[in-house]
GROMACS .gro file of C-alpha atoms in nm:
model
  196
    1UNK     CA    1   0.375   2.078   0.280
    2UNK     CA    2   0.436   2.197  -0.088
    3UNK     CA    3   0.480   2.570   0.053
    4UNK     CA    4   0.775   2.474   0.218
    5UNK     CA    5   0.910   2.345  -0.094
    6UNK     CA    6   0.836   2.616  -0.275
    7UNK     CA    7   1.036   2.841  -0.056
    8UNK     CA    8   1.323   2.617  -0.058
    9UNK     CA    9   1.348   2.640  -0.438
   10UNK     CA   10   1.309   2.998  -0.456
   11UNK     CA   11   1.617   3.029  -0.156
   12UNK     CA   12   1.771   2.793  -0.383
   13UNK     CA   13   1.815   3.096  -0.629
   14UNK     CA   14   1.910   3.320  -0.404
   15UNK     CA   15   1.894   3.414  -0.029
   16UNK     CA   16   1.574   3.604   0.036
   17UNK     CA   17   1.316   3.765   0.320
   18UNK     CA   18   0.984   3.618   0.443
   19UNK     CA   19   0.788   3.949   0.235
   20UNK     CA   20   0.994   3.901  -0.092
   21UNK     CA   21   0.951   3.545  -0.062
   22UNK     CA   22   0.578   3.578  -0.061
   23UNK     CA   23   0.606   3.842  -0.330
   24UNK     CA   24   0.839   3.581  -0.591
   25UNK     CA   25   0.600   3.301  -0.544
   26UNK     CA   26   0.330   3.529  -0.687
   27UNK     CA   27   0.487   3.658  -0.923
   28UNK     CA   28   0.584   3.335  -1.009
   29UNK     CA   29   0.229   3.087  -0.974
   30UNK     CA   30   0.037   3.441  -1.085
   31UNK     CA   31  -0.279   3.563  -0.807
   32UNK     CA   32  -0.365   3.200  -0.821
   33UNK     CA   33  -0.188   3.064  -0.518
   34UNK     CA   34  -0.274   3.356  -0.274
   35UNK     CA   35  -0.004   3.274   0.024
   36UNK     CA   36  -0.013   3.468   0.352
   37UNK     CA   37   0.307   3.618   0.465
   38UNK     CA   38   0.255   3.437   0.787
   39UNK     CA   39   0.319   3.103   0.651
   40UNK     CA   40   0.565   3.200   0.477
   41UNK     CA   41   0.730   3.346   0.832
   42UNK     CA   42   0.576   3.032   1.041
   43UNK     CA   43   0.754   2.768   0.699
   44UNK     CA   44   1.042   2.980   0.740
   45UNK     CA   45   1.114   2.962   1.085
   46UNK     CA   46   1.010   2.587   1.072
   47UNK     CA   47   1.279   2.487   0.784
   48UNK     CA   48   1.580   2.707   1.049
   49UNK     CA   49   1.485   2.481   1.330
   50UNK     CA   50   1.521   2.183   1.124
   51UNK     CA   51   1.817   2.304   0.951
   52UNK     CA   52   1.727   2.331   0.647
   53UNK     CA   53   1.780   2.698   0.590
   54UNK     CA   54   1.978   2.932   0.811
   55UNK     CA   55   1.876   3.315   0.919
   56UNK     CA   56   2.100   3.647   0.965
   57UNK     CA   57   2.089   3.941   0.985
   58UNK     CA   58   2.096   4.174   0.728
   59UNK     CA   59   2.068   4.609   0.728
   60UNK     CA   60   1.848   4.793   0.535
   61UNK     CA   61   1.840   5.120   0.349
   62UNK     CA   62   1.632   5.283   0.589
   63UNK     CA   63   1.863   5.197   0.887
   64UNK     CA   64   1.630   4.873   0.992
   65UNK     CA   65   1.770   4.526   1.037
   66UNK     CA   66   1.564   4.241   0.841
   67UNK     CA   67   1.652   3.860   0.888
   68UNK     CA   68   1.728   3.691   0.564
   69UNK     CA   69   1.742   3.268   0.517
   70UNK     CA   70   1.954   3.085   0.249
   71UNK     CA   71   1.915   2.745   0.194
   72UNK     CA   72   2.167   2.526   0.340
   73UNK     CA   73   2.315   2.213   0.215
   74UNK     CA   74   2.098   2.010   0.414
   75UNK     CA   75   1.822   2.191   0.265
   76UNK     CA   76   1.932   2.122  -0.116
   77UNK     CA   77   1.967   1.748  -0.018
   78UNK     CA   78   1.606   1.738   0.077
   79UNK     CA   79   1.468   1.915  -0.219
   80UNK     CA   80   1.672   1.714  -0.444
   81UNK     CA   81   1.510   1.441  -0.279
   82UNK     CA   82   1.164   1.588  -0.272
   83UNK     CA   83   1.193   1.627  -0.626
   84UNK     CA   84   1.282   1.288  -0.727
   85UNK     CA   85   1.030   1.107  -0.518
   86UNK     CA   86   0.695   1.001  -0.654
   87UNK     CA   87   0.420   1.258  -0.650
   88UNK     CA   88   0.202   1.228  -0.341
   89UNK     CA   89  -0.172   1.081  -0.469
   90UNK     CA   90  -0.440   1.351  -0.469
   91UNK     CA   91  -0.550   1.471  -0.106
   92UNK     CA   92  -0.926   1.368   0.021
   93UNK     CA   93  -1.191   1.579  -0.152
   94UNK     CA   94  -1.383   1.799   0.106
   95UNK     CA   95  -1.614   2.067  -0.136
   96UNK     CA   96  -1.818   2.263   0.123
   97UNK     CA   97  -2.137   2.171  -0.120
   98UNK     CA   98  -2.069   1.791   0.041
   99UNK     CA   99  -2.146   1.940   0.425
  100UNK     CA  100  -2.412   2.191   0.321
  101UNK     CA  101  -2.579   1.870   0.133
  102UNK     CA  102  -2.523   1.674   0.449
  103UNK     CA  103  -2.663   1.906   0.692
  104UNK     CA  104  -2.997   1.916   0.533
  105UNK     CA  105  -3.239   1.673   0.659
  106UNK     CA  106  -3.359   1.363   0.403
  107UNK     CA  107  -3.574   1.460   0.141
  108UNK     CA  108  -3.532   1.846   0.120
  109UNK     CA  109  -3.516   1.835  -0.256
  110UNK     CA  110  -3.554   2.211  -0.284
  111UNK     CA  111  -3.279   2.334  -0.054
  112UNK     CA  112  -3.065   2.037  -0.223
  113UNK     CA  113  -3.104   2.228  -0.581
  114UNK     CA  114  -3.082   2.563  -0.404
  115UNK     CA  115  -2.736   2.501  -0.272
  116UNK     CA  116  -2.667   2.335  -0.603
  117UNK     CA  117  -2.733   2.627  -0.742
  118UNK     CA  118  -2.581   2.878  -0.545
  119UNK     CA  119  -2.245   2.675  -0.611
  120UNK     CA  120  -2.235   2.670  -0.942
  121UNK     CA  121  -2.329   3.022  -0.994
  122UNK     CA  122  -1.992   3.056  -0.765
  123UNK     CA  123  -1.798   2.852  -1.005
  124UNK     CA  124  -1.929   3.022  -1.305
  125UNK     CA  125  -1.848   3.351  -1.166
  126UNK     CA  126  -1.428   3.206  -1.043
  127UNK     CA  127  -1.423   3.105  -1.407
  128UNK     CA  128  -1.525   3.396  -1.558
  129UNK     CA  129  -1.258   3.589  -1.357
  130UNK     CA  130  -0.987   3.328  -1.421
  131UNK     CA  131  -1.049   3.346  -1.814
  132UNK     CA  132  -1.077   3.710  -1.818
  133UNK     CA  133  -0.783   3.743  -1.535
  134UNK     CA  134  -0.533   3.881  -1.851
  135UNK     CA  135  -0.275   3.578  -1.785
  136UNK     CA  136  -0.442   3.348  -2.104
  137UNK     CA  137  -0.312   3.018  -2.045
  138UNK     CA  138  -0.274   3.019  -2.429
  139UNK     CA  139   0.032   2.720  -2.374
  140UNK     CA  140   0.281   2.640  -2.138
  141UNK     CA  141   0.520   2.771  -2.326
  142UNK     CA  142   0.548   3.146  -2.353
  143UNK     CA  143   0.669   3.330  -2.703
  144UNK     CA  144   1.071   3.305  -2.669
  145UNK     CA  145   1.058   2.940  -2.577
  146UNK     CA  146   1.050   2.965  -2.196
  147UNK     CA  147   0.860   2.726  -1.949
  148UNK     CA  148   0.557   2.986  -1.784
  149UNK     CA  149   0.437   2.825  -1.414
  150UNK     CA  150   0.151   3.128  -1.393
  151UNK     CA  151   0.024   2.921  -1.740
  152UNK     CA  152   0.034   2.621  -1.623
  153UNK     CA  153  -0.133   2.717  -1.256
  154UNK     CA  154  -0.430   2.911  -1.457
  155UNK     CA  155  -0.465   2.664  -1.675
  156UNK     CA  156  -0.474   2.389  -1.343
  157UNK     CA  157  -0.724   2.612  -1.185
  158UNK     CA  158  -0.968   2.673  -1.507
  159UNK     CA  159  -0.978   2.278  -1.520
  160UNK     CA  160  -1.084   2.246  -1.195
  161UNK     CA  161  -1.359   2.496  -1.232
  162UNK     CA  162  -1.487   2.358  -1.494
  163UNK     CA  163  -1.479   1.961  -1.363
  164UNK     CA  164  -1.661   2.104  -1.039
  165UNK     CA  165  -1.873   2.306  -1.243
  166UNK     CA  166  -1.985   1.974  -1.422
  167UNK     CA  167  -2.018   1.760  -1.152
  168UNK     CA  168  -2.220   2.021  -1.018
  169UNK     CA  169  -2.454   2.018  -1.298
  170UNK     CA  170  -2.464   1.634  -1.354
  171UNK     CA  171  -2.589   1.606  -0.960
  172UNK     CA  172  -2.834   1.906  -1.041
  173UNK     CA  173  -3.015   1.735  -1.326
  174UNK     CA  174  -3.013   1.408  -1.187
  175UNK     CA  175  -3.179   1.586  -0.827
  176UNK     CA  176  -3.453   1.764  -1.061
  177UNK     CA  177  -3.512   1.463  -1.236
  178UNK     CA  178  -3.588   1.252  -0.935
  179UNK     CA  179  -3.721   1.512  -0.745
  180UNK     CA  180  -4.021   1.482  -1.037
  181UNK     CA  181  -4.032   1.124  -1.120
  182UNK     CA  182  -4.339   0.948  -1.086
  183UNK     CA  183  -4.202   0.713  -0.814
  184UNK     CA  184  -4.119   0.958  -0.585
  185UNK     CA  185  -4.513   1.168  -0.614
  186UNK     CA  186  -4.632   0.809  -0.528
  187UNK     CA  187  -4.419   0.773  -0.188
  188UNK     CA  188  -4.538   1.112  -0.103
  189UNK     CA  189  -4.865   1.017  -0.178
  190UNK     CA  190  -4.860   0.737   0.030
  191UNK     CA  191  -4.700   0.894   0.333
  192UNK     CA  192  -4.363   0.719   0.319
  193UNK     CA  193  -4.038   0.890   0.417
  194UNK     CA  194  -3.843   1.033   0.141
  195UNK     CA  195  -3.479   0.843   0.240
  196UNK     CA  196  -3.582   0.513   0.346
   0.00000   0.00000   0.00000
């Protein structure tokens, strides 16, 4: 949904083609927001059928015909509109650690911290790349007083990291910490079923 947004913005500024459209929005959100150039063809296509931007088109150097989209008026109304309206609450949370934790069976304490593990040393290597990516999310505002997006979108995904990377510890220690409590050697003991 925000993709198609983004696009309309960008034919906002001026009329463009599916590849340089891909190629503005990373140059403008930075490496962070990877976007395949089919979307932006399939979003494209999409916002012509509904009217909201209109194709033609257009010669190349090399003798080729691309089509290019411009935004129509339509199309400004409902970004003007998009813009204004409330933002939409966060989306449900769905980390892949929640299904890997799910698909062991009850009580497998060791393959619990394993994927645990294996997950955070992910998330320490992402954040190790995104604060050594050369784009330092120093501030949002960049010397000569100008608003930066690729700041704010580093400095979006760096908090991220570092939230999952904490809830990833926090359920860590608390799983070690049970998994060698007293309580639980005395279920074992006793035969019961780790879950019940």
């Amino acid at each position: 949904m925000t993709l198609r947004y983004a696009i309309l913005v960008l034919l906002s500024e001026e009329p463009s083609h599916g590849y340089r459209l891909k190629r503005r929005l990373e140059e403008t959100v930075g490496s962070l927001w990877q976007v395949n150039v089919g979307q932006v063809y399939q979003t494209l296509a999409q916002l012509d059928r509904q009217g909201l931007a209109r194709s033609r088109m257009e010669a190349t150097d090399q003798l080729k015909v691309r089509k290019v989209y411009e935004i129509t008026e339509k199309g400004r109304r409902a970004l003007a509109t998009w813009l204004k309206r409330r933002p939409s609450k966060p989306g449900p949370i769905r980390p892949e650690i929640v299904v890997r934790l799910i698909a062991l069976e009850s009580g497998e304490y060791q393959q619990a911290l394993e994927q645990l593990r294996a997950e955070e040393e992910v998330y320490l290597t992402y954040l190790e790349r995104l604060n050594g990516s050369g784009e330092p999310a120093r501030s949002l505002v960049a010397e000569g007083g100008s608003f930066r997006v690729r700041d704010l979108a580093l400095d979006i995904a760096v908090c991220q990291a570092r939230a999952h990377l904490g809830w990833l510890r926090s359920w860590r220690e608390q799983l070690e910490r049970f998994r060698s409590s007293p309580a639980l050697a005395e279920r074992k003991a006793l035969g019961l079923q780790i879950g019940q």
